[in-house]
Tab-separated table of C-alpha atoms and ligand atoms in Angstrom:
chain	number	residue	atom	x	y	z
A	1	UNK	CA	0.015	0.088	0.489
A	2	UNK	CA	0.442	3.442	-0.953
A	3	UNK	CA	2.852	4.451	2.070
A	4	UNK	CA	1.912	8.610	2.207
A	5	UNK	CA	-1.376	8.729	5.434
A	6	UNK	CA	-2.471	11.736	7.840
A	7	UNK	CA	-3.595	10.669	11.067
A	8	UNK	CA	-5.182	13.118	13.338
A	9	UNK	CA	-4.690	13.879	17.071
A	10	UNK	CA	-8.636	14.429	18.464
A	11	UNK	CA	-7.613	15.094	22.178
A	12	UNK	CA	-4.872	17.979	20.357
A	13	UNK	CA	-7.732	18.681	19.208
A	14	UNK	CA	-9.835	19.444	21.928
A	15	UNK	CA	-7.338	20.747	23.854
A	16	UNK	CA	-7.658	23.433	21.603
A	17	UNK	CA	-11.264	23.734	21.819
A	18	UNK	CA	-10.926	24.674	25.248
A	19	UNK	CA	-7.677	27.462	24.995
A	20	UNK	CA	-10.247	29.376	22.046
A	21	UNK	CA	-12.838	29.211	24.020
A	22	UNK	CA	-11.184	30.229	27.569
A	23	UNK	CA	-9.870	33.103	25.089
A	24	UNK	CA	-13.297	34.556	23.829
A	25	UNK	CA	-14.960	34.434	27.428
A	26	UNK	CA	-17.948	33.047	26.729
A	27	UNK	CA	-19.259	30.458	24.195
A	28	UNK	CA	-17.959	29.265	21.872
A	29	UNK	CA	-18.965	27.395	18.174
A	30	UNK	CA	-16.248	24.749	17.131
A	31	UNK	CA	-15.613	26.013	13.391
A	32	UNK	CA	-15.523	22.858	10.991
A	33	UNK	CA	-16.973	24.152	7.560
A	34	UNK	CA	-14.614	21.861	4.354
A	35	UNK	CA	-14.538	19.140	6.230
A	36	UNK	CA	-12.892	20.245	9.095
A	37	UNK	CA	-10.569	22.214	7.223
A	38	UNK	CA	-9.532	19.010	5.282
A	39	UNK	CA	-9.558	16.562	8.890
A	40	UNK	CA	-13.288	15.314	8.324
A	41	UNK	CA	-16.058	17.312	10.152
A	42	UNK	CA	-17.978	14.246	11.417
A	43	UNK	CA	-15.377	12.588	14.079
A	44	UNK	CA	-14.183	16.508	14.181
A	45	UNK	CA	-18.633	16.744	15.134
A	46	UNK	CA	-17.362	13.243	17.488
A	47	UNK	CA	-14.294	14.442	19.443
A	48	UNK	CA	-15.894	17.633	20.179
A	49	UNK	CA	-20.331	17.377	20.849
A	50	UNK	CA	-19.419	16.481	24.365
A	51	UNK	CA	-18.105	20.227	24.931
A	52	UNK	CA	-18.729	22.287	22.499
A	53	UNK	CA	-21.185	24.747	22.603
A	54	UNK	CA	-21.566	23.973	19.128
A	55	UNK	CA	-20.789	23.611	15.412
A	56	UNK	CA	-20.454	25.372	12.338
A	57	UNK	CA	-20.206	25.610	8.329
A	58	UNK	CA	-20.652	26.923	5.608
A	59	UNK	CA	-24.019	25.360	3.865
A	60	UNK	CA	-26.700	22.881	4.859
A	61	UNK	CA	-24.978	20.625	2.576
A	62	UNK	CA	-22.073	20.408	5.650
A	63	UNK	CA	-24.395	20.179	8.851
A	64	UNK	CA	-26.776	16.970	6.719
A	65	UNK	CA	-24.146	14.988	6.869
A	66	UNK	CA	-23.035	15.711	10.492
A	67	UNK	CA	-26.895	15.774	11.455
A	68	UNK	CA	-26.799	11.822	9.587
A	69	UNK	CA	-24.560	10.806	10.968
A	70	UNK	CA	-25.326	11.389	14.699
A	71	UNK	CA	-24.733	14.941	15.727
A	72	UNK	CA	-27.210	16.510	17.929
A	73	UNK	CA	-25.652	19.434	19.127
A	74	UNK	CA	-26.335	23.655	17.482
A	75	UNK	CA	-25.544	23.449	14.008
A	76	UNK	CA	-24.569	27.333	12.110
A	77	UNK	CA	-25.626	28.239	9.158
A	78	UNK	CA	-22.227	30.963	8.221
A	79	UNK	CA	-23.769	32.032	5.009
A	80	UNK	CA	-27.223	31.159	5.566
A	81	UNK	CA	-29.725	29.481	3.432
A	82	UNK	CA	-28.716	30.195	-0.491
A	83	UNK	CA	-32.660	30.024	-1.399
A	84	UNK	CA	-35.550	30.415	0.125
A	85	UNK	CA	-36.551	26.026	0.270
A	86	UNK	CA	-33.729	25.846	2.507
A	87	UNK	CA	-35.846	26.910	5.106
A	88	UNK	CA	-38.189	24.177	5.896
A	89	UNK	CA	-35.466	22.005	6.908
A	90	UNK	CA	-33.337	24.032	8.486
A	91	UNK	CA	-36.498	24.310	10.496
A	92	UNK	CA	-36.721	20.513	10.864
A	93	UNK	CA	-32.679	19.976	11.570
A	94	UNK	CA	-33.132	22.324	13.808
A	95	UNK	CA	-30.445	24.570	12.366
A	96	UNK	CA	-29.232	28.172	12.961
A	97	UNK	CA	-28.278	30.699	9.681
A	98	UNK	CA	-26.884	33.755	9.817
A	99	UNK	CA	-28.310	36.281	8.448
A	100	UNK	CA	-27.289	39.150	5.726
A	101	UNK	CA	-29.140	40.270	3.474
A	102	UNK	CA	-33.351	41.524	3.137
A	103	UNK	CA	-33.848	39.028	0.668
A	104	UNK	CA	-33.604	36.127	3.654
A	105	UNK	CA	-35.151	38.463	5.955
A	106	UNK	CA	-38.071	38.578	3.657
A	107	UNK	CA	-38.300	35.264	3.363
A	108	UNK	CA	-37.789	34.377	6.980
A	109	UNK	CA	-41.379	36.609	7.017
A	110	UNK	CA	-43.122	34.769	4.677
A	111	UNK	CA	-41.797	30.670	5.762
A	112	UNK	CA	-44.926	29.734	7.663
A	113	UNK	CA	-42.740	28.241	10.649
A	114	UNK	CA	-43.859	26.047	13.516
A	115	UNK	CA	-41.213	25.668	15.308
A	116	UNK	CA	-39.611	29.524	15.179
A	117	UNK	CA	-35.831	29.335	13.205
A	118	UNK	CA	-32.966	30.811	15.365
A	119	UNK	CA	-30.928	33.084	13.379
A	120	UNK	CA	-27.577	35.580	14.015
A	121	UNK	CA	-28.239	38.776	12.041
A	122	UNK	CA	-24.850	39.039	9.984
A	123	UNK	CA	-23.407	43.190	10.833
A	124	UNK	CA	-20.681	44.073	7.458
A	125	UNK	CA	-19.316	46.426	10.091
A	126	UNK	CA	-16.318	47.203	7.298
A	127	UNK	CA	-15.506	43.532	5.621
A	128	UNK	CA	-18.011	44.533	3.550
A	129	UNK	CA	-18.236	41.060	1.922
A	130	UNK	CA	-21.923	39.323	3.195
A	131	UNK	CA	-23.792	41.160	6.259
A	132	UNK	CA	-26.533	44.427	6.122
A	133	UNK	CA	-24.880	47.820	6.101
A	134	UNK	CA	-25.283	49.587	10.177
A	135	UNK	CA	-28.043	51.611	8.323
A	136	UNK	CA	-29.929	48.484	7.924
A	137	UNK	CA	-29.322	46.029	10.054
A	138	UNK	CA	-31.951	47.592	13.402
A	139	UNK	CA	-34.653	47.745	11.027
A	140	UNK	CA	-33.457	43.855	9.783
A	141	UNK	CA	-33.634	43.317	13.788
A	142	UNK	CA	-36.710	45.116	14.452
A	143	UNK	CA	-38.964	43.038	11.275
A	144	UNK	CA	-37.438	39.886	12.231
A	145	UNK	CA	-38.019	40.361	16.786
A	146	UNK	CA	-41.518	40.120	15.426
A	147	UNK	CA	-42.286	37.338	13.959
A	148	UNK	CA	-42.824	34.390	15.938
A	149	UNK	CA	-41.228	31.977	13.454
A	150	UNK	CA	-37.386	33.773	13.642
A	151	UNK	CA	-35.430	35.001	17.396
A	152	UNK	CA	-32.965	36.863	16.672
A	153	UNK	CA	-30.281	34.846	19.125
A	154	UNK	CA	-26.817	36.424	17.462
A	155	UNK	CA	-26.235	40.032	16.577
A	156	UNK	CA	-22.450	39.102	14.533
A	157	UNK	CA	-19.368	40.603	12.787
A	158	UNK	CA	-16.914	39.043	10.710
A	159	UNK	CA	-12.878	41.025	11.247
A	160	UNK	CA	-11.150	41.542	7.972
A	161	UNK	CA	-7.958	42.409	8.815
A	162	UNK	CA	-6.960	40.050	12.543
A	163	UNK	CA	-4.301	39.000	12.108
A	164	UNK	CA	-2.286	41.908	11.531
A	165	UNK	CA	-1.449	42.648	15.116
A	166	UNK	CA	-0.583	46.546	14.411
A	167	UNK	CA	-3.292	47.604	12.367
A	168	UNK	CA	-6.374	49.651	14.315
A	169	UNK	CA	-9.531	47.883	11.522
A	170	UNK	CA	-10.293	45.424	14.187
A	171	UNK	CA	-10.827	47.931	17.122
A	172	UNK	CA	-13.130	50.069	13.825
A	173	UNK	CA	-15.213	46.988	12.919
A	174	UNK	CA	-15.558	47.048	16.541
A	175	UNK	CA	-16.197	49.772	17.216
A	176	UNK	CA	-19.364	50.444	14.189
A	177	UNK	CA	-20.692	47.514	16.349
A	178	UNK	CA	-20.669	48.830	18.841
A	179	UNK	CA	-22.459	51.496	18.192
A	180	UNK	CA	-24.835	50.050	15.409
A	181	UNK	CA	-26.412	47.638	18.045
A	182	UNK	CA	-26.790	49.732	21.511
A	183	UNK	CA	-29.379	49.535	22.470
A	184	UNK	CA	-31.078	46.095	21.158
A	185	UNK	CA	-31.534	42.657	22.851
A	186	UNK	CA	-29.221	40.043	21.912
A	187	UNK	CA	-26.271	38.223	22.189
A	188	UNK	CA	-22.746	39.292	20.237
A	189	UNK	CA	-20.656	36.825	17.627
A	190	UNK	CA	-17.401	38.578	16.745
A	191	UNK	CA	-14.042	36.620	17.089
A	192	UNK	CA	-12.673	34.339	14.617
A	193	UNK	CA	-9.086	32.510	15.891
A	194	UNK	CA	-7.522	36.292	14.796
A	195	UNK	CA	-9.434	38.373	16.696
A	196	UNK	CA	-9.498	35.137	20.281
A	197	UNK	CA	-5.770	34.819	19.427
A	198	UNK	CA	-4.405	39.227	19.034
A	199	UNK	CA	-6.824	41.026	20.031
A	200	UNK	CA	-8.269	40.149	23.489
A	201	UNK	CA	-10.099	43.892	24.175
A	202	UNK	CA	-12.674	42.622	21.095
A	203	UNK	CA	-14.900	39.621	22.660
A	204	UNK	CA	-18.075	38.842	22.727
A	205	UNK	CA	-20.334	36.721	23.864
A	206	UNK	CA	-19.600	33.452	21.411
A	207	UNK	CA	-16.613	33.018	19.596
A	208	UNK	CA	-15.966	31.784	16.603
A	209	UNK	CA	-13.354	29.575	16.165
A	210	UNK	CA	-11.660	27.289	13.077
A	211	UNK	CA	-7.417	27.974	12.250
A	212	UNK	CA	-7.230	27.710	15.448
A	213	UNK	CA	-9.031	24.128	16.719
A	214	UNK	CA	-6.192	22.838	13.475
A	215	UNK	CA	-3.177	23.469	16.405
A	216	UNK	CA	-2.689	26.427	13.023
A	217	UNK	CA	-2.101	29.574	13.886
A	218	UNK	CA	-2.892	32.571	11.462
A	219	UNK	CA	-0.528	35.459	13.244
A	220	UNK	CA	2.890	35.384	11.577
A	221	UNK	CA	5.103	32.924	12.100
A	222	UNK	CA	7.339	33.870	14.583
A	223	UNK	CA	4.048	36.015	16.347
A	224	UNK	CA	3.475	34.968	19.994
A	225	UNK	CA	0.682	33.248	21.505
A	226	UNK	CA	-2.025	33.991	24.499
A	227	UNK	CA	-2.249	29.826	24.511
A	228	UNK	CA	-0.166	26.529	24.091
A	229	UNK	CA	-1.474	25.218	20.362
A	230	UNK	CA	-0.960	21.634	19.363
A	231	UNK	CA	-1.038	20.549	15.853
A	232	UNK	CA	-4.362	18.175	15.288
A	233	UNK	CA	-2.756	17.290	10.876
A	234	UNK	CA	0.575	15.333	10.692
A	235	UNK	CA	0.748	13.890	7.464
A	236	UNK	CA	3.623	11.125	6.548
A	237	UNK	CA	4.886	9.125	4.082
A	238	UNK	CA	7.882	7.264	3.932
A	239	UNK	CA	11.120	7.009	0.901
A	240	UNK	CA	10.176	5.050	-1.811
A	241	UNK	CA	13.885	5.357	-3.385
A	242	UNK	CA	17.196	6.295	-3.490
A	243	UNK	CA	20.204	7.607	-5.512
A	244	UNK	CA	23.802	9.390	-5.331
A	245	UNK	CA	23.478	11.882	-7.461
A	246	UNK	CA	27.171	13.799	-9.224
A	247	UNK	CA	27.970	17.533	-9.146
A	248	UNK	CA	26.705	19.165	-11.380
A	249	UNK	CA	23.563	16.477	-11.982
A	250	UNK	CA	19.581	17.581	-11.796
A	251	UNK	CA	16.327	15.719	-10.062
A	252	UNK	CA	13.053	16.213	-11.022
A	253	UNK	CA	10.966	18.447	-13.490
A	254	UNK	CA	12.645	21.317	-14.799
A	255	UNK	CA	16.266	19.648	-13.592
A	256	UNK	CA	14.862	22.710	-10.666
A	257	UNK	CA	18.189	20.504	-8.779
A	258	UNK	CA	21.228	20.961	-9.682
A	259	UNK	CA	23.596	19.030	-7.497
A	260	UNK	CA	27.151	21.180	-6.451
A	261	UNK	CA	28.603	19.009	-4.826
A	262	UNK	CA	27.783	15.375	-4.458
A	263	UNK	CA	23.994	14.929	-2.407
A	264	UNK	CA	22.051	12.035	-1.569
A	265	UNK	CA	18.272	11.751	-2.439
A	266	UNK	CA	15.731	10.349	-1.523
A	267	UNK	CA	12.466	9.509	-3.081
A	268	UNK	CA	8.987	10.488	-1.361
A	269	UNK	CA	5.477	9.191	-1.974
A	270	UNK	CA	4.001	12.460	-1.610
A	271	UNK	CA	3.117	15.042	-4.368
A	272	UNK	CA	0.757	17.817	-5.467
A	273	UNK	CA	-2.843	15.728	-5.856
A	274	UNK	CA	-2.394	14.632	-1.815
A	275	UNK	CA	-2.003	18.540	-1.745
A	276	UNK	CA	1.384	19.069	-0.498
A	277	UNK	CA	2.034	22.714	-1.839
A	278	UNK	CA	3.442	22.789	-5.675
A	279	UNK	CA	6.345	25.099	-5.603
A	280	UNK	CA	7.513	24.571	-2.592
A	281	UNK	CA	10.979	25.867	-3.190
A	282	UNK	CA	14.379	24.577	-2.778
A	283	UNK	CA	14.727	24.187	1.009
A	284	UNK	CA	11.570	23.796	2.699
A	285	UNK	CA	11.486	21.904	5.183
A	286	UNK	CA	10.802	18.057	5.572
A	287	UNK	CA	11.425	15.592	8.410
A	288	UNK	CA	13.017	12.103	7.963
A	289	UNK	CA	13.354	9.996	10.548
A	290	UNK	CA	13.301	12.417	12.870
A	291	UNK	CA	15.676	15.335	11.734
A	292	UNK	CA	14.406	18.148	9.165
A	293	UNK	CA	16.172	18.051	5.989
A	294	UNK	CA	14.961	19.766	2.751
A	295	UNK	CA	13.272	19.656	0.096
A	296	UNK	CA	15.011	20.102	-3.302
A	297	UNK	CA	14.101	19.626	-7.067
A	298	UNK	CA	9.854	20.334	-8.009
A	299	UNK	CA	7.390	18.657	-6.262
A	300	UNK	CA	5.935	16.822	-8.490
A	301	UNK	CA	1.932	14.492	-8.890
A	302	UNK	CA	2.575	11.714	-6.386
A	303	UNK	CA	6.477	12.437	-5.590
A	304	UNK	CA	8.585	14.584	-4.092
A	305	UNK	CA	12.812	14.594	-3.334
A	306	UNK	CA	14.270	15.387	-0.529
A	307	UNK	CA	18.302	16.161	0.394
A	308	UNK	CA	20.003	12.653	2.957
A	309	UNK	CA	23.231	13.592	2.124
A	310	UNK	CA	23.609	14.847	5.580
A	311	UNK	CA	20.863	11.543	6.569
A	312	UNK	CA	23.466	8.306	6.098
A	313	UNK	CA	20.956	5.831	8.200
A	314	UNK	CA	17.877	6.737	6.097
A	315	UNK	CA	17.208	4.530	3.724
A	316	UNK	CA	13.939	2.824	1.394
A	317	UNK	CA	11.036	3.138	4.047
A	318	UNK	CA	12.392	5.975	6.322
A	319	UNK	CA	9.533	8.121	7.762
A	320	UNK	CA	9.104	11.059	6.779
A	321	UNK	CA	7.148	13.454	7.789
A	322	UNK	CA	5.602	16.097	5.514
A	323	UNK	CA	4.143	18.397	8.200
A	324	UNK	CA	2.586	18.195	11.542
A	325	UNK	CA	4.840	18.643	15.147
A	326	UNK	CA	7.960	19.668	12.611
A	327	UNK	CA	7.510	21.309	10.602
A	328	UNK	CA	3.784	22.838	11.594
A	329	UNK	CA	1.433	23.856	9.079
A	330	UNK	CA	2.014	26.699	9.599
A	331	UNK	CA	6.035	26.905	9.083
A	332	UNK	CA	5.344	24.214	5.941
A	333	UNK	CA	2.683	27.176	4.477
A	334	UNK	CA	5.003	29.978	5.133
A	335	UNK	CA	8.011	28.675	3.004
A	336	UNK	CA	5.516	27.699	0.363
A	337	UNK	CA	3.712	30.813	0.294
A	338	UNK	CA	0.407	29.386	0.516
A	339	UNK	CA	-2.021	30.174	4.002
A	340	UNK	CA	-1.698	28.029	7.114
A	341	UNK	CA	-6.001	27.201	6.199
A	342	UNK	CA	-5.119	26.382	2.875
A	343	UNK	CA	-2.657	23.915	3.595
A	344	UNK	CA	-4.807	21.840	5.092
A	345	UNK	CA	-7.960	22.124	3.857
A	346	UNK	CA	-6.503	21.047	0.767
A	347	UNK	CA	-5.358	17.538	1.862
A	348	UNK	CA	-6.437	15.401	-1.125
A	349	UNK	CA	-5.508	11.380	-1.387
A	350	UNK	CA	-4.453	10.602	1.588
A	351	UNK	CA	-6.492	8.372	4.275
A	352	UNK	CA	-6.424	9.647	7.941
A	353	UNK	CA	-7.082	7.561	10.825
A	354	UNK	CA	-7.850	9.272	14.465
A	355	UNK	CA	-6.354	9.137	17.835
B	1	PLP	C1	-14.459	30.391	7.952
B	1	PLP	C2	-15.123	31.811	8.880
B	1	PLP	C3	-14.609	31.605	10.999
B	1	PLP	C4	-13.631	30.754	11.345
B	1	PLP	O1	-12.642	31.437	10.990
B	1	PLP	P1	-11.385	30.971	11.584
B	1	PLP	O2	-9.376	32.816	11.062
B	1	PLP	O3	-10.859	29.947	10.512
B	1	PLP	O4	-11.492	31.461	13.222
B	1	PLP	C5	-15.821	32.403	11.427
B	1	PLP	N1	-16.769	33.490	11.055
B	1	PLP	C6	-17.288	33.481	9.614
B	1	PLP	C7	-18.489	33.792	9.276
B	1	PLP	C8	-16.381	32.365	9.240
B	1	PLP	O5	-16.485	32.204	8.287
């Protein structure tokens, strides 16, 4: 069998969730959209269900997968519903939904509900993606609050630049939020992972941590964190071939690496079709038999090549860690000029196991 595999540390996931909730100071929805950022939404939800205040996903399809696998905790649809026909299912499955547009308010007004639907009314405080404008927000709040089939549970907003610790935009967005909702009843929800980690002065009743649950930092690599995060996804494979190159000989597509001196090259069963960054430069950190070394040559679809010159005991069968403890997903992502979000979400083809 191909030796590429990923193992998911569910204790680390629970640890990180506790850290996130503690930082938020209130309740916390575990964001498990996009198959829990590549970690497996059902297994992650099962691992967290006993202690999580609820879950958040991007769409009803993701929520249905969780309900079908027996998850009974609250589930919030972060992007709300895409068409009015979803409301019947939202009601039947007991989902919570974000509402970010006037047409959604009108659809709820026309929905003949038996049980009230919990709504998270979303305010655009400056991200300018989803959300009602401050001018429209209070009218929408009043209209929804008057509907017996709706319960406005939470007022929410989302930060555009919370990962930039020196940027005042986050506090400005928080001010717009506070001014707009002044005096309105309902809980509040603002913080994603970067806000939880870098903006302790900005808090609400409900946090919405995503990336930090998986042990990766959304802040620049090296920025101090207020809590310890543990990596959850560990991606491994093995060396499947070894060869010695003389000075002047190239390796792989495009001869992107040419040996300056004799080099011992290991071929690893892992490529960009598995989600490893295709454009990892020469020198990208990778772990072989517990020691750090470097990627050399271009990453191909199913394989990549590493420098084993200083690891004389490494050979065919040697254990390789692509990301996990070291390099961390955040460090690998930085080397490859992708985000840790994209790296984790991009895991493909590699079988996952859970511990
Ligand atoms: C994805 C998402 C989150 C989680 O963001 P992280 O940066 O991964 O913590 C929170 N809120 C909303 C609205 C989202 O779409």
